[in-house]
Coordinates of C-alpha atoms and ligand atoms in Angstrom, one line a residue:
M14 CA -15.4 -13.9 -16.2
F15 CA -12.5 -15.3 -14.2
K16 CA -9.2 -14.6 -16.0
L17 CA -5.9 -16.3 -15.3
Y18 CA -2.3 -16.0 -16.8
N19 CA -1.5 -19.1 -18.5
T20 CA 2.5 -19.6 -18.8
L21 CA 1.8 -22.1 -21.7
T22 CA 0.2 -19.2 -24.0
R23 CA 1.9 -16.3 -22.1
Q24 CA -1.4 -14.6 -22.0
V25 CA -4.3 -14.0 -19.5
E26 CA -7.2 -16.1 -20.7
E27 CA -10.7 -16.6 -19.6
F28 CA -11.1 -19.6 -17.5
Q29 CA -13.4 -22.3 -18.9
P30 CA -13.0 -25.9 -17.6
L31 CA -12.8 -28.5 -20.2
T32 CA -16.0 -30.5 -18.9
D33 CA -19.1 -29.6 -17.1
N34 CA -18.7 -27.6 -13.7
T35 CA -15.7 -29.6 -12.5
V36 CA -12.3 -28.2 -12.3
R37 CA -9.5 -30.7 -12.1
M38 CA -6.4 -29.4 -10.7
Y39 CA -2.9 -30.6 -9.8
I40 CA -0.5 -28.7 -7.7
C41 CA 2.9 -30.0 -7.1
G42 CA 3.6 -30.9 -3.6
P43 CA 6.5 -30.9 -1.2
T44 CA 9.7 -33.0 -1.4
V45 CA 9.5 -34.4 2.3
Y46 CA 13.2 -34.3 3.1
D47 CA 13.0 -31.6 5.9
F48 CA 10.6 -29.0 7.0
A49 CA 8.9 -26.8 4.3
H50 CA 9.8 -23.0 4.7
I51 CA 7.3 -20.0 4.3
G52 CA 8.5 -19.7 0.6
N53 CA 7.2 -23.2 -0.1
F54 CA 4.1 -22.1 1.8
R55 CA 3.6 -19.1 -0.3
T56 CA 3.0 -21.5 -3.3
F57 CA 0.8 -23.8 -1.4
L58 CA -1.3 -20.8 -0.1
F59 CA -1.5 -19.6 -3.7
G60 CA -2.8 -23.0 -4.5
D61 CA -5.4 -22.6 -1.6
L62 CA -6.4 -19.2 -2.8
L63 CA -6.9 -20.5 -6.3
R64 CA -8.9 -23.6 -5.1
R65 CA -11.2 -21.4 -2.8
Y66 CA -12.0 -18.9 -5.6
L67 CA -12.9 -21.4 -7.9
K68 CA -15.2 -22.8 -5.2
Y69 CA -16.6 -19.2 -4.7
K70 CA -17.2 -19.2 -8.3
G71 CA -19.6 -22.1 -8.1
Y72 CA -17.1 -24.8 -9.4
K73 CA -16.7 -28.2 -8.0
V74 CA -12.9 -28.6 -7.4
H75 CA -11.0 -31.9 -7.6
H76 CA -7.5 -30.8 -6.5
V77 CA -4.6 -33.3 -6.3
M78 CA -1.4 -32.7 -4.5
N79 CA 1.7 -35.3 -4.6
I80 CA 4.2 -35.8 -2.0
T81 CA 7.7 -36.4 -3.4
D82 CA 8.7 -39.1 -1.0
V83 CA 11.9 -40.5 -2.9
D84 CA 14.7 -38.1 -4.2
D85 CA 18.5 -37.8 -3.6
K86 CA 18.2 -35.9 -0.5
I87 CA 15.8 -38.0 1.1
I88 CA 17.8 -41.2 0.3
Q89 CA 20.9 -39.6 1.7
R90 CA 19.3 -38.7 5.0
A91 CA 17.3 -41.7 5.3
V92 CA 20.1 -43.9 4.7
A93 CA 22.4 -41.9 7.1
L94 CA 19.7 -42.4 10.0
K95 CA 19.3 -45.9 9.2
M96 CA 15.5 -45.5 8.7
T97 CA 13.5 -46.7 5.9
L98 CA 12.2 -44.2 3.3
R99 CA 8.8 -44.5 4.7
E100 CA 9.7 -44.0 8.3
Y101 CA 11.8 -41.0 7.3
T102 CA 9.2 -39.4 4.9
D103 CA 6.4 -40.1 7.2
Q104 CA 7.6 -37.7 10.0
Y105 CA 8.2 -34.9 7.5
T106 CA 4.8 -35.4 5.6
D107 CA 3.1 -35.3 9.1
L108 CA 5.1 -32.0 9.9
F109 CA 4.3 -30.6 6.6
F110 CA 0.6 -31.0 7.2
Q111 CA 0.7 -29.7 10.7
D112 CA 1.8 -26.4 9.2
F113 CA -0.4 -26.7 6.3
D114 CA -3.5 -27.0 8.4
A115 CA -2.2 -24.3 10.9
L116 CA -2.2 -21.8 8.0
G117 CA -5.7 -22.7 7.2
A118 CA -5.1 -24.2 3.9
E119 CA -7.7 -26.6 2.8
R120 CA -6.8 -30.3 2.3
P121 CA -6.8 -31.3 -1.3
E122 CA -9.4 -33.9 -2.3
E123 CA -6.5 -36.3 -3.0
V124 CA -2.8 -36.4 -1.4
L125 CA -0.8 -39.1 -3.3
R126 CA 2.7 -40.3 -2.4
A127 CA 5.1 -40.9 -5.1
T128 CA 6.4 -44.4 -3.9
D129 CA 2.7 -45.7 -4.0
H130 CA 2.6 -45.2 -7.8
I131 CA 5.8 -46.9 -9.0
N132 CA 3.6 -49.2 -11.3
E133 CA 1.8 -46.3 -13.0
M134 CA 5.1 -44.6 -13.6
V135 CA 6.7 -47.7 -15.1
E136 CA 3.8 -47.9 -17.3
I137 CA 4.3 -44.5 -18.9
V138 CA 8.1 -45.3 -19.3
Q139 CA 6.9 -48.6 -21.1
R140 CA 4.7 -46.5 -23.4
L141 CA 7.4 -44.1 -24.3
T142 CA 10.0 -46.6 -24.9
A143 CA 7.5 -48.5 -27.3
N144 CA 6.8 -45.3 -29.2
G145 CA 10.3 -44.1 -29.6
H146 CA 10.3 -41.2 -27.0
A147 CA 12.4 -43.2 -24.6
Y148 CA 15.5 -45.4 -24.5
E149 CA 17.2 -47.6 -22.2
S150 CA 21.3 -47.3 -21.5
E151 CA 23.0 -49.1 -18.7
G152 CA 20.0 -49.9 -16.7
S153 CA 18.5 -46.3 -16.8
T154 CA 15.8 -44.9 -19.2
Y155 CA 16.1 -41.6 -20.7
F156 CA 13.5 -39.3 -22.6
R157 CA 14.7 -38.5 -26.1
I158 CA 14.0 -34.9 -26.5
N159 CA 14.8 -34.9 -30.2
S160 CA 11.7 -36.9 -30.6
F161 CA 9.5 -34.3 -29.1
P162 CA 9.6 -31.2 -31.4
T163 CA 7.4 -28.9 -29.1
Y164 CA 9.8 -29.3 -26.2
G165 CA 10.5 -26.0 -24.8
R166 CA 7.2 -24.5 -25.5
L167 CA 6.2 -24.1 -21.9
S168 CA 9.4 -22.5 -20.7
N169 CA 9.7 -20.5 -24.0
M170 CA 13.5 -21.6 -24.0
N171 CA 15.7 -21.8 -27.1
F172 CA 17.2 -25.3 -26.9
E173 CA 19.6 -24.9 -29.7
G174 CA 22.8 -26.2 -28.4
N175 CA 23.3 -27.9 -25.0
V176 CA 21.2 -26.8 -21.9
A177 CA 22.2 -29.4 -19.4
G178 CA 23.0 -27.8 -16.0
A179 CA 20.3 -25.2 -16.6
S180 CA 18.6 -26.2 -13.6
E181 CA 20.1 -27.3 -10.1
R182 CA 17.9 -30.4 -10.3
V183 CA 19.4 -32.0 -13.6
D184 CA 21.2 -35.1 -12.4
A185 CA 25.0 -34.9 -12.9
D186 CA 25.8 -38.5 -13.1
E187 CA 24.3 -39.4 -16.3
Y188 CA 26.9 -40.0 -18.8
D189 CA 25.1 -42.5 -20.8
K190 CA 22.6 -40.5 -22.6
E191 CA 22.2 -40.1 -26.5
S192 CA 22.2 -36.3 -26.0
V193 CA 23.1 -34.2 -23.0
R194 CA 19.6 -32.5 -23.0
D195 CA 17.8 -36.0 -22.4
F196 CA 16.5 -36.4 -19.0
V197 CA 16.0 -39.5 -16.9
L198 CA 12.6 -41.3 -16.5
W199 CA 14.1 -44.2 -14.5
K200 CA 17.4 -44.5 -12.7
A201 CA 19.3 -47.8 -12.5
A202 CA 19.7 -48.9 -8.8
K203 CA 22.8 -48.0 -7.0
P204 CA 24.3 -50.1 -4.2
D205 CA 22.9 -49.3 -0.9
E206 CA 20.1 -47.3 -2.2
P207 CA 16.4 -48.3 -2.0
S208 CA 15.2 -49.5 -5.3
W209 CA 12.1 -51.2 -7.0
E210 CA 12.4 -54.3 -9.0
T211 CA 10.1 -53.8 -12.1
T212 CA 9.7 -54.8 -15.7
I213 CA 12.0 -51.9 -16.8
G214 CA 14.7 -52.8 -14.5
T215 CA 15.6 -52.3 -11.0
G216 CA 15.9 -48.9 -9.9
R217 CA 13.9 -45.8 -9.0
P218 CA 12.0 -43.3 -10.8
G219 CA 13.2 -39.9 -11.8
W220 CA 11.6 -36.9 -10.3
H221 CA 9.3 -35.5 -13.3
I222 CA 7.7 -38.9 -14.0
E223 CA 6.0 -39.1 -10.7
C224 CA 3.8 -36.1 -11.4
S225 CA 2.9 -37.3 -14.8
A226 CA 1.8 -40.6 -13.5
M227 CA -0.1 -39.4 -10.5
S228 CA -1.8 -36.4 -12.0
M229 CA -3.2 -38.6 -15.1
K230 CA -4.1 -41.4 -12.7
A231 CA -6.2 -39.1 -10.7
L232 CA -7.5 -36.5 -13.2
G233 CA -7.3 -38.2 -16.6
E234 CA -5.0 -37.8 -19.3
T235 CA -6.1 -34.3 -20.1
F236 CA -7.2 -31.8 -17.3
D237 CA -7.7 -28.2 -16.3
I238 CA -5.1 -26.8 -14.1
H239 CA -1.5 -27.5 -13.2
A240 CA 0.2 -25.2 -10.8
G241 CA 3.3 -24.8 -8.8
G242 CA 6.1 -22.4 -8.1
I243 CA 7.8 -20.6 -11.0
D244 CA 11.2 -22.7 -10.5
L245 CA 9.0 -25.7 -11.6
V246 CA 8.3 -24.4 -15.3
F247 CA 11.8 -25.7 -16.3
P248 CA 12.7 -28.4 -16.2
H249 CA 9.9 -30.1 -14.2
H250 CA 6.8 -29.2 -16.0
E251 CA 8.4 -28.9 -19.4
N252 CA 9.4 -32.5 -18.8
E253 CA 6.0 -33.5 -17.6
I254 CA 4.4 -32.3 -20.8
A255 CA 7.0 -34.2 -22.8
Q256 CA 6.4 -37.4 -20.7
S257 CA 2.6 -37.1 -20.7
E258 CA 1.9 -35.9 -24.2
G259 CA 4.6 -38.3 -25.6
A260 CA 2.7 -41.3 -24.1
T261 CA -0.8 -40.4 -24.6
G262 CA -0.6 -38.1 -27.8
K263 CA -3.2 -36.0 -26.1
S264 CA -2.8 -32.4 -24.8
F265 CA -1.8 -32.7 -21.2
V266 CA -3.0 -29.6 -19.3
K267 CA -5.1 -26.6 -20.4
Y268 CA -4.0 -23.9 -18.0
W269 CA -0.5 -23.9 -16.6
V270 CA -0.4 -21.6 -13.4
H271 CA 2.8 -20.4 -11.7
S272 CA 3.5 -18.3 -8.5
E273 CA 6.3 -16.1 -7.9
F274 CA 8.9 -16.6 -5.4
L275 CA 8.9 -15.4 -1.7
L276 CA 12.2 -13.5 -1.3
A277 CA 14.0 -12.7 1.9
E278 CA 16.7 -9.9 2.1
G279 CA 16.0 -9.6 -1.7
Q280 CA 16.9 -13.2 -2.6
K281 CA 14.8 -16.4 -3.2
M282 CA 14.1 -17.7 0.1
S283 CA 15.7 -21.3 0.1
K284 CA 17.3 -23.9 2.2
K285 CA 20.5 -23.5 0.2
L286 CA 20.8 -19.9 1.0
G287 CA 19.9 -20.3 4.6
N288 CA 17.6 -17.1 4.3
F289 CA 14.4 -19.3 5.3
Y290 CA 12.0 -19.2 8.1
V291 CA 9.7 -22.2 9.2
V292 CA 6.2 -21.8 10.3
R293 CA 6.4 -23.4 13.7
D294 CA 9.3 -21.3 14.6
L295 CA 7.5 -18.2 13.8
I296 CA 4.5 -19.4 15.9
E297 CA 6.8 -20.2 18.8
Q298 CA 8.1 -16.7 18.5
G299 CA 4.5 -15.5 19.1
H300 CA 3.3 -14.8 15.4
T301 CA 0.0 -16.0 14.7
P302 CA -0.7 -18.4 11.8
R303 CA -3.4 -16.1 10.4
A304 CA -0.9 -13.2 10.0
I305 CA 1.5 -15.5 8.2
R306 CA -1.2 -16.5 6.0
Y307 CA -2.3 -12.9 5.5
L308 CA 1.3 -11.8 4.5
L309 CA 1.9 -14.8 2.3
L310 CA -1.3 -14.2 0.3
S311 CA -1.0 -10.4 0.2
A312 CA 0.8 -10.0 -3.1
Q313 CA -0.5 -11.0 -6.5
H314 CA 1.2 -14.4 -7.2
L315 CA 3.0 -13.2 -10.5
K316 CA 5.0 -10.6 -8.3
Q317 CA 8.0 -11.4 -6.3
F318 CA 7.4 -10.6 -2.5
N319 CA 10.0 -9.9 0.0
F320 CA 9.3 -11.3 3.5
T321 CA 10.3 -9.1 6.5
M322 CA 9.7 -9.3 10.3
D323 CA 8.2 -5.8 10.0
G324 CA 6.0 -6.8 7.5
L325 CA 4.9 -9.8 9.6
K326 CA 4.3 -7.4 12.4
G327 CA 2.1 -5.4 10.2
A328 CA 0.2 -8.3 9.1
E329 CA -0.5 -9.3 12.8
T330 CA -2.0 -5.7 13.4
V331 CA -4.3 -6.2 10.4
V332 CA -5.7 -9.6 11.3
A333 CA -6.2 -8.6 15.0
R334 CA -8.3 -5.5 13.5
L335 CA -10.2 -7.7 11.2
N336 CA -11.1 -10.3 14.0
D337 CA -12.1 -7.3 16.3
F338 CA -14.3 -5.9 13.5
K339 CA -15.9 -9.3 13.1
V340 CA -16.6 -9.7 16.9
R341 CA -18.1 -6.1 17.1
L342 CA -20.3 -6.9 14.1
H343 CA -21.6 -9.9 15.9
E344 CA -22.1 -8.2 19.1
L345 CA -24.5 -5.4 17.6
T346 CA -28.0 -5.9 18.9
P347 CA -29.7 -3.5 16.5
E348 CA -33.5 -2.7 16.1
A349 CA -35.4 -4.2 13.0
G350 CA -35.0 -2.7 9.6
E351 CA -32.5 -1.9 6.8
T352 CA -30.8 1.1 5.3
A353 CA -30.1 1.7 1.6
A354 CA -26.5 3.1 2.3
L355 CA -25.4 -0.1 3.9
G356 CA -27.1 -2.3 1.4
E357 CA -25.2 -0.3 -1.2
L358 CA -21.9 -0.9 0.7
V359 CA -22.4 -4.6 0.9
W360 CA -23.4 -4.7 -3.0
R361 CA -20.4 -2.4 -4.1
T362 CA -17.9 -4.3 -1.9
R363 CA -19.1 -7.7 -3.3
K364 CA -18.6 -6.4 -6.8
D365 CA -15.3 -4.9 -6.2
F366 CA -13.9 -7.9 -4.5
E367 CA -14.9 -10.3 -7.4
T368 CA -13.7 -7.9 -10.0
A369 CA -10.3 -7.8 -8.5
L370 CA -10.0 -11.7 -7.9
D371 CA -11.6 -12.2 -11.4
D372 CA -8.6 -10.2 -12.7
D373 CA -5.9 -12.9 -12.4
L374 CA -6.2 -13.0 -8.6
N375 CA -5.6 -9.5 -8.0
V376 CA -5.2 -10.0 -4.3
P377 CA -4.2 -6.4 -3.3
A378 CA -7.1 -4.9 -5.1
A379 CA -9.4 -7.4 -3.1
L380 CA -7.9 -6.7 0.1
G381 CA -8.2 -2.8 -0.8
A382 CA -11.9 -3.5 -1.3
L383 CA -12.2 -5.4 2.0
H384 CA -10.3 -2.8 4.0
D385 CA -12.5 0.1 2.5
F386 CA -15.6 -1.9 3.6
V387 CA -14.2 -2.5 7.1
R388 CA -13.6 1.4 7.6
E389 CA -17.1 2.3 6.4
T390 CA -18.8 -0.4 8.4
N391 CA -16.9 1.0 11.4
S392 CA -18.2 4.5 10.7
A393 CA -21.7 3.0 10.5
I394 CA -21.1 1.4 13.8
A395 CA -19.8 4.3 15.5
A396 CA -22.9 6.2 14.2
S397 CA -25.4 3.5 15.3
T398 CA -26.8 3.4 11.8
I399 CA -26.9 -0.3 11.4
K400 CA -30.2 -2.1 11.3
A401 CA -30.9 -5.8 11.8
S402 CA -31.2 -6.7 8.3
D403 CA -28.1 -4.7 7.6
Q404 CA -26.2 -6.5 10.2
K405 CA -27.2 -10.0 8.7
A406 CA -26.1 -8.9 5.1
L407 CA -22.8 -7.4 6.5
I408 CA -22.0 -10.8 8.4
E409 CA -22.9 -12.7 5.3
L410 CA -20.4 -10.7 3.2
V411 CA -17.6 -11.1 5.8
D412 CA -18.2 -14.9 5.8
C413 CA -18.4 -14.9 2.0
I414 CA -15.1 -13.0 1.6
D415 CA -13.5 -15.0 4.2
S416 CA -14.4 -18.2 2.5
V417 CA -11.8 -17.2 0.0
F418 CA -9.2 -15.6 2.2
G419 CA -9.5 -17.2 5.7
I420 CA -8.3 -14.4 7.7
F421 CA -10.8 -13.2 9.9
G422 CA -10.4 -16.0 12.5
E423 CA -13.0 -17.4 14.6
L424 CA -15.7 -15.8 16.9
K425 CA -14.2 -17.8 20.0
K426 CA -16.9 -19.4 22.1
G427 CA -17.4 -16.9 25.0
F428 CA -16.3 -13.8 23.0
L429 CA -19.7 -12.1 23.0
D430 CA -20.6 -9.9 26.2
A431 CA -23.4 -12.5 27.2
D432 CA -21.0 -15.3 27.2
I433 CA -18.5 -13.6 29.3
Q434 CA -21.1 -12.7 31.7
A435 CA -22.5 -16.2 31.8
L436 CA -18.9 -17.5 32.7
I437 CA -18.6 -14.9 35.3
D438 CA -21.9 -15.9 37.0
E439 CA -20.8 -19.4 36.8
R440 CA -17.7 -18.5 38.6
Q441 CA -19.3 -16.8 41.5
A442 CA -21.7 -19.7 41.9
A443 CA -18.7 -22.0 41.9
R444 CA -17.0 -19.7 44.5
K445 CA -20.2 -19.8 46.7
A446 CA -20.3 -23.4 46.6
K447 CA -16.6 -23.5 47.6
N448 CA -15.6 -25.4 44.4
F449 CA -12.5 -23.5 43.9
A450 CA -11.2 -25.8 41.3
R451 CA -13.8 -24.8 38.9
S452 CA -13.7 -21.2 39.8
D453 CA -9.8 -21.2 39.1
E454 CA -10.5 -22.9 35.8
I455 CA -13.0 -20.3 34.8
R456 CA -10.7 -17.4 35.9
N457 CA -7.9 -19.0 33.7
Q458 CA -10.2 -19.4 30.8
L459 CA -11.4 -15.7 31.1
T460 CA -7.6 -14.7 31.3
E461 CA -6.8 -16.6 28.1
M462 CA -9.6 -14.8 26.4
G463 CA -8.1 -11.5 27.4
I464 CA -10.9 -10.7 30.0
V465 CA -9.6 -9.0 33.0
L466 CA -11.7 -9.3 36.3
E467 CA -12.0 -6.6 39.0
D468 CA -13.8 -7.4 42.3
T469 CA -15.8 -4.2 43.3
K470 CA -18.3 -3.3 45.9
E471 CA -21.1 -3.8 43.2
G472 CA -19.7 -7.1 42.3
V473 CA -17.4 -8.5 39.6
R474 CA -16.7 -6.1 36.7
W475 CA -14.8 -7.1 33.6
K476 CA -13.1 -5.6 30.6
R477 CA -11.2 -6.8 27.7
K478 CA -7.4 -6.2 27.7
Ligands
LIG12 P1 10.0 -28.5 -2.9 O1 9.5 -29.0 -1.7 O2 11.3 -28.0 -3.1 O3 9.5 -29.4 -4.2 O4 9.0 -27.2 -3.2 C1 7.7 -26.9 -3.0 C2 7.1 -26.0 -3.7 O5 7.6 -24.7 -3.1 C3 7.4 -25.8 -5.2 O6 6.3 -25.4 -5.9 C4 8.4 -24.8 -5.2 O7 8.4 -24.1 -6.6 C5 8.1 -23.7 -4.2 N1 8.9 -22.9 -3.8 C6 10.3 -23.1 -3.5 N2 11.0 -22.0 -2.9 C7 10.1 -21.0 -3.0 C8 10.1 -19.6 -2.6 N3 11.0 -19.0 -2.2 N4 9.0 -18.8 -2.9 C9 7.8 -19.5 -3.3 N5 7.7 -20.5 -3.7 C10 8.9 -21.5 -3.7
LIG13 ZN1 5.3 -32.1 -9.8

């Protein structure tokens, strides 16, 4: 049974989807004002792990992610560069997905942009105004927190007294509210800022309303999982609950799942502190996306994790070893048969891997099971005890585990001994035919694969670097 910590109930709960076998899941996406940093990607890779493990467990997953493409920073920068919001945010959305793909994250079933859903947001604001949860003041519309008695349930905060300013994302320029706690749903237009003409006035949406609107549009008024980084619990997710449940009168989300911060030098990695790293810079410095992925996934999501360059170097060694292991396993040409010991190893590893991830995605324990498995299989390779059916079962297990972790890497075409020999033979033939362009091309290809050629009297010999 898969168990997950639910921020709402403050308990580890057995996961049971609301309906049939499909999991409806919404994960708050990036604000595309600049490059995302690897702290952001810790949260998105956690979402990827959750998604992949749900699929591993046999669920069909409908995963939705938003792109926040209108906010103060975006507007400031786009206006300064004399670009439209769309032009400005398109470039950072593309760059975001380049890094997202490089890190091996699976694309969600739906990616929705906030500015494509203004009508849906307006509709919720109208419903909230009609039923007394919202009010208009000076062209803006606010949520009336006093009208929603369970406000604060998710973040477990005591809202006696004034808490404005509890988050850096609370707007500073809202003097027109009935209560200082009330938050903005719709902001009146300001001169020189992009705005939308709607039935609730000319303006632009507040940040929280976009996620209520897009999640309910794509997944229905009640759905299974809503996730994001821990800093979204308050005020973002608290406000989403108030808006959605205030509008529909129904329970919004069953499981609220949050992942902890990535730190650097002991502090939350953030643009503000400047202690951040960007995926493409790390790749340019020669780090592999797979090592970054491994490192960002390696801690349990409720634990803070401190990023260091030494940690990344360590991850590099681990993923290289995992890839070598996979290649070696594929290269074996054993005789027919199977052995009881290896059958037991496969069975035990699968069980330990699932037990660990069933336990609130305990990644360190699951990786522990994987590393034990690699060590024991390496011993079996060294002792030549692996038979053909064992090899098949071992490869299947690696693929199965990797459907969740995505850390082994590909068996590059030409990586097997036979493929390398075929390339060398083709190069020899090309040289004989004086087709030096082709022979050089093959030589370069082999160099890239880490293959060193040596001309000897007996012909061309090769070895791996
Ligand atoms: P943003 O683009 O600022 O809306 O953030 C995107 C996601 O990254 C949100 O889910 C944040 O909670 C998350 N996030 C921001 N900083 C960190 C960090 N240092 N570690 C982990 N997640 C983070
Ligand atoms: Zn959100």
